[in-house]
Amino acid sequence: MADQHDQHLKVTVDDGVMTIQFIRPQALNAVTREVAAALEAAVDRAATEARAVVITGDERSFCSGADLGGDSAAGGERKGVGLDIINAIIRKIRDLKVPTIAAVSGPAAGVGCSFALICDYVVMSEDSYLMLAFTKIGLMPDGGATALVAASAGRHRALRMALTAEKVKAATALDWGLATEVAPGGTYLERAREIAARFATGPTLSLGETEYAVNQVALSELDSALDREAEGQSRLQGSADFAEGVAAFREKRAAKFEGK
């Protein structure tokens, strides 16, 4: 199959390395249902076409989460994108017997944080950051984030990220175990591709079985987490706090939550 390049995602394959790039720079690569569908199709391709995979955005942003600004989000963050497809993508990346590398610049926020952390190797630009901003709009982390962050950083750091919605900058992410390495300046993508090329020319059957086995152990709670997140998010989407959170986001003002 030829390389894919549309308004949602750019997918290229070069010497066994598949690069999947978000291309919605006007929205900091926020995810719509169309973007998610294109990403799922790319991951499906990777199972048979790639020996290593790089997932990236652009210099300004890796992925800022679900799109709250467009019509697709009018009924709520996950009613627009759909946790069904997000959860399917997360499971497929986990189960892919191909090494995956996230090349992160700018924010990896919301579900973008999950897309980065589900990868086997995370290269962050020194000015990038991870963020679980869900509570700012009256939601809870999803996309497997409740398991992914805890698996790498531990319970209290996971709760700190989830409850405070703070930005975890690259150096801190490395210290906490959320990043594999930090690349200086604008070299993050070059570094990710260098690692991917090494994997692609290595014993890929061995590498694939190895990362699959480690992920099955380290992320043994991921499926349960995805189910719990979907249930909790469904309840929260019907709350007055969520409606207020989305309204405040769109109106660029502080939200006034009432716990209802």
PDB file of C-alpha atoms in Angstrom, residues 91-194:
ATOM      1  CA  ARG A  91      -5.123  -1.861  22.807  1.00  0.00           C
ATOM      2  CA  LYS A  92      -3.812  -2.320  19.264  1.00  0.00           C
ATOM      3  CA  ILE A  93      -0.635  -0.338  19.936  1.00  0.00           C
ATOM      4  CA  ARG A  94      -0.041  -2.321  23.140  1.00  0.00           C
ATOM      5  CA  ASP A  95      -0.505  -5.638  21.319  1.00  0.00           C
ATOM      6  CA  LEU A  96       1.451  -4.660  18.195  1.00  0.00           C
ATOM      7  CA  LYS A  97       4.517  -6.900  17.968  1.00  0.00           C
ATOM      8  CA  VAL A  98       6.511  -4.070  16.454  1.00  0.00           C
ATOM      9  CA  PRO A  99       8.602  -1.598  18.496  1.00  0.00           C
ATOM     10  CA  THR A 100       6.854   1.786  18.750  1.00  0.00           C
ATOM     11  CA  ILE A 101       8.556   5.116  19.440  1.00  0.00           C
ATOM     12  CA  ALA A 102       6.805   8.364  20.382  1.00  0.00           C
ATOM     13  CA  ALA A 103       8.608  11.521  19.211  1.00  0.00           C
ATOM     14  CA  VAL A 104       7.160  14.282  21.382  1.00  0.00           C
ATOM     15  CA  SER A 105       7.422  18.034  20.979  1.00  0.00           C
ATOM     16  CA  GLY A 106       5.190  20.617  22.634  1.00  0.00           C
ATOM     17  CA  PRO A 107       2.198  19.228  24.518  1.00  0.00           C
ATOM     18  CA  ALA A 108       1.218  15.575  24.734  1.00  0.00           C
ATOM     19  CA  ALA A 109      -2.018  16.291  26.575  1.00  0.00           C
ATOM     20  CA  GLY A 110      -5.205  14.372  27.303  1.00  0.00           C
ATOM     21  CA  VAL A 111      -5.468  11.407  25.000  1.00  0.00           C
ATOM     22  CA  GLY A 112      -2.263  12.671  23.361  1.00  0.00           C
ATOM     23  CA  CYS A 113      -0.483  11.769  26.593  1.00  0.00           C
ATOM     24  CA  SER A 114      -1.910   8.240  26.298  1.00  0.00           C
ATOM     25  CA  PHE A 115      -0.793   7.956  22.668  1.00  0.00           C
ATOM     26  CA  ALA A 116       2.746   8.829  23.762  1.00  0.00           C
ATOM     27  CA  LEU A 117       2.901   6.615  26.854  1.00  0.00           C
ATOM     28  CA  ILE A 118       1.465   3.512  25.186  1.00  0.00           C
ATOM     29  CA  CYS A 119       4.546   3.497  22.946  1.00  0.00           C
ATOM     30  CA  ASP A 120       7.504   1.326  23.907  1.00  0.00           C
ATOM     31  CA  TYR A 121      10.049   4.155  23.724  1.00  0.00           C
ATOM     32  CA  VAL A 122       9.335   7.835  24.394  1.00  0.00           C
ATOM     33  CA  VAL A 123      11.690  10.519  23.064  1.00  0.00           C
ATOM     34  CA  MET A 124      10.749  13.988  24.319  1.00  0.00           C
ATOM     35  CA  SER A 125      12.049  17.316  23.088  1.00  0.00           C
ATOM     36  CA  GLU A 126      13.536  19.247  26.000  1.00  0.00           C
ATOM     37  CA  ASP A 127      10.767  21.870  25.767  1.00  0.00           C
ATOM     38  CA  SER A 128       7.882  19.369  25.588  1.00  0.00           C
ATOM     39  CA  TYR A 129       5.537  18.252  28.350  1.00  0.00           C
ATOM     40  CA  LEU A 130       2.911  15.689  29.340  1.00  0.00           C
ATOM     41  CA  MET A 131      -0.418  16.769  30.773  1.00  0.00           C
ATOM     42  CA  LEU A 132      -3.666  15.175  31.931  1.00  0.00           C
ATOM     43  CA  ALA A 133      -5.976  18.199  31.710  1.00  0.00           C
ATOM     44  CA  PHE A 134      -9.268  16.328  32.067  1.00  0.00           C
ATOM     45  CA  THR A 135     -10.293  17.722  35.458  1.00  0.00           C
ATOM     46  CA  LYS A 136     -10.126  21.235  34.007  1.00  0.00           C
ATOM     47  CA  ILE A 137     -13.309  20.404  32.092  1.00  0.00           C
ATOM     48  CA  GLY A 138     -14.937  18.165  34.687  1.00  0.00           C
ATOM     49  CA  LEU A 139     -13.800  14.823  33.271  1.00  0.00           C
ATOM     50  CA  MET A 140     -11.403  12.068  34.347  1.00  0.00           C
ATOM     51  CA  PRO A 141      -8.338  10.756  32.494  1.00  0.00           C
ATOM     52  CA  ASP A 142      -9.065   8.163  29.832  1.00  0.00           C
ATOM     53  CA  GLY A 143      -7.358   6.459  26.921  1.00  0.00           C
ATOM     54  CA  GLY A 144      -5.788   4.155  29.506  1.00  0.00           C
ATOM     55  CA  ALA A 145      -3.978   7.042  31.220  1.00  0.00           C
ATOM     56  CA  THR A 146      -4.973   5.869  34.706  1.00  0.00           C
ATOM     57  CA  ALA A 147      -2.967   2.682  34.101  1.00  0.00           C
ATOM     58  CA  LEU A 148      -0.260   4.022  31.787  1.00  0.00           C
ATOM     59  CA  VAL A 149       0.976   6.780  34.103  1.00  0.00           C
ATOM     60  CA  ALA A 150       0.778   4.635  37.239  1.00  0.00           C
ATOM     61  CA  ALA A 151       2.676   1.784  35.542  1.00  0.00           C
ATOM     62  CA  SER A 152       5.651   4.045  34.815  1.00  0.00           C
ATOM     63  CA  ALA A 153       5.532   6.767  37.469  1.00  0.00           C
ATOM     64  CA  GLY A 154       3.710   5.159  40.409  1.00  0.00           C
ATOM     65  CA  ARG A 155       0.403   5.844  42.154  1.00  0.00           C
ATOM     66  CA  HIS A 156       1.108   9.178  43.805  1.00  0.00           C
ATOM     67  CA  ARG A 157       2.662  10.757  40.739  1.00  0.00           C
ATOM     68  CA  ALA A 158      -0.227   9.456  38.634  1.00  0.00           C
ATOM     69  CA  LEU A 159      -2.679  11.047  41.068  1.00  0.00           C
ATOM     70  CA  ARG A 160      -0.678  14.261  41.096  1.00  0.00           C
ATOM     71  CA  MET A 161      -0.878  14.507  37.311  1.00  0.00           C
ATOM     72  CA  ALA A 162      -4.546  13.523  37.169  1.00  0.00           C
ATOM     73  CA  LEU A 163      -5.829  15.681  40.038  1.00  0.00           C
ATOM     74  CA  THR A 164      -3.789  18.847  39.481  1.00  0.00           C
ATOM     75  CA  ALA A 165      -3.657  18.813  35.650  1.00  0.00           C
ATOM     76  CA  GLU A 166      -0.134  20.219  35.870  1.00  0.00           C
ATOM     77  CA  LYS A 167       2.328  20.211  33.006  1.00  0.00           C
ATOM     78  CA  VAL A 168       5.019  17.587  33.522  1.00  0.00           C
ATOM     79  CA  LYS A 169       7.987  18.906  31.593  1.00  0.00           C
ATOM     80  CA  ALA A 170      10.394  16.638  29.756  1.00  0.00           C
ATOM     81  CA  ALA A 171      13.145  16.592  32.400  1.00  0.00           C
ATOM     82  CA  THR A 172      10.629  15.679  35.108  1.00  0.00           C
ATOM     83  CA  ALA A 173       8.985  13.096  32.858  1.00  0.00           C
ATOM     84  CA  LEU A 174      12.392  11.459  32.387  1.00  0.00           C
ATOM     85  CA  ASP A 175      13.015  11.486  36.147  1.00  0.00           C
ATOM     86  CA  TRP A 176       9.582   9.955  36.807  1.00  0.00           C
ATOM     87  CA  GLY A 177      10.044   7.183  34.235  1.00  0.00           C
ATOM     88  CA  LEU A 178       7.462   8.552  31.789  1.00  0.00           C
ATOM     89  CA  ALA A 179      10.055   9.331  29.117  1.00  0.00           C
ATOM     90  CA  THR A 180      12.874   7.131  27.855  1.00  0.00           C
ATOM     91  CA  GLU A 181      15.132  10.006  26.902  1.00  0.00           C
ATOM     92  CA  VAL A 182      15.120  13.761  26.298  1.00  0.00           C
ATOM     93  CA  ALA A 183      16.566  15.126  23.068  1.00  0.00           C
ATOM     94  CA  PRO A 184      18.086  18.609  22.891  1.00  0.00           C
ATOM     95  CA  GLY A 185      16.710  21.365  20.702  1.00  0.00           C
ATOM     96  CA  GLY A 186      14.871  20.243  17.599  1.00  0.00           C
ATOM     97  CA  THR A 187      16.543  16.832  17.394  1.00  0.00           C
ATOM     98  CA  TYR A 188      13.729  14.779  18.958  1.00  0.00           C
ATOM     99  CA  LEU A 189      12.364  13.419  15.653  1.00  0.00           C
ATOM    100  CA  GLU A 190      15.803  12.719  14.240  1.00  0.00           C
ATOM    101  CA  ARG A 191      16.646  10.813  17.411  1.00  0.00           C
ATOM    102  CA  ALA A 192      13.388   8.836  17.307  1.00  0.00           C
ATOM    103  CA  ARG A 193      14.010   7.873  13.691  1.00  0.00           C
ATOM    104  CA  GLU A 194      17.566   6.846  14.531  1.00  0.00           C
TER     105      GLU A 194
END
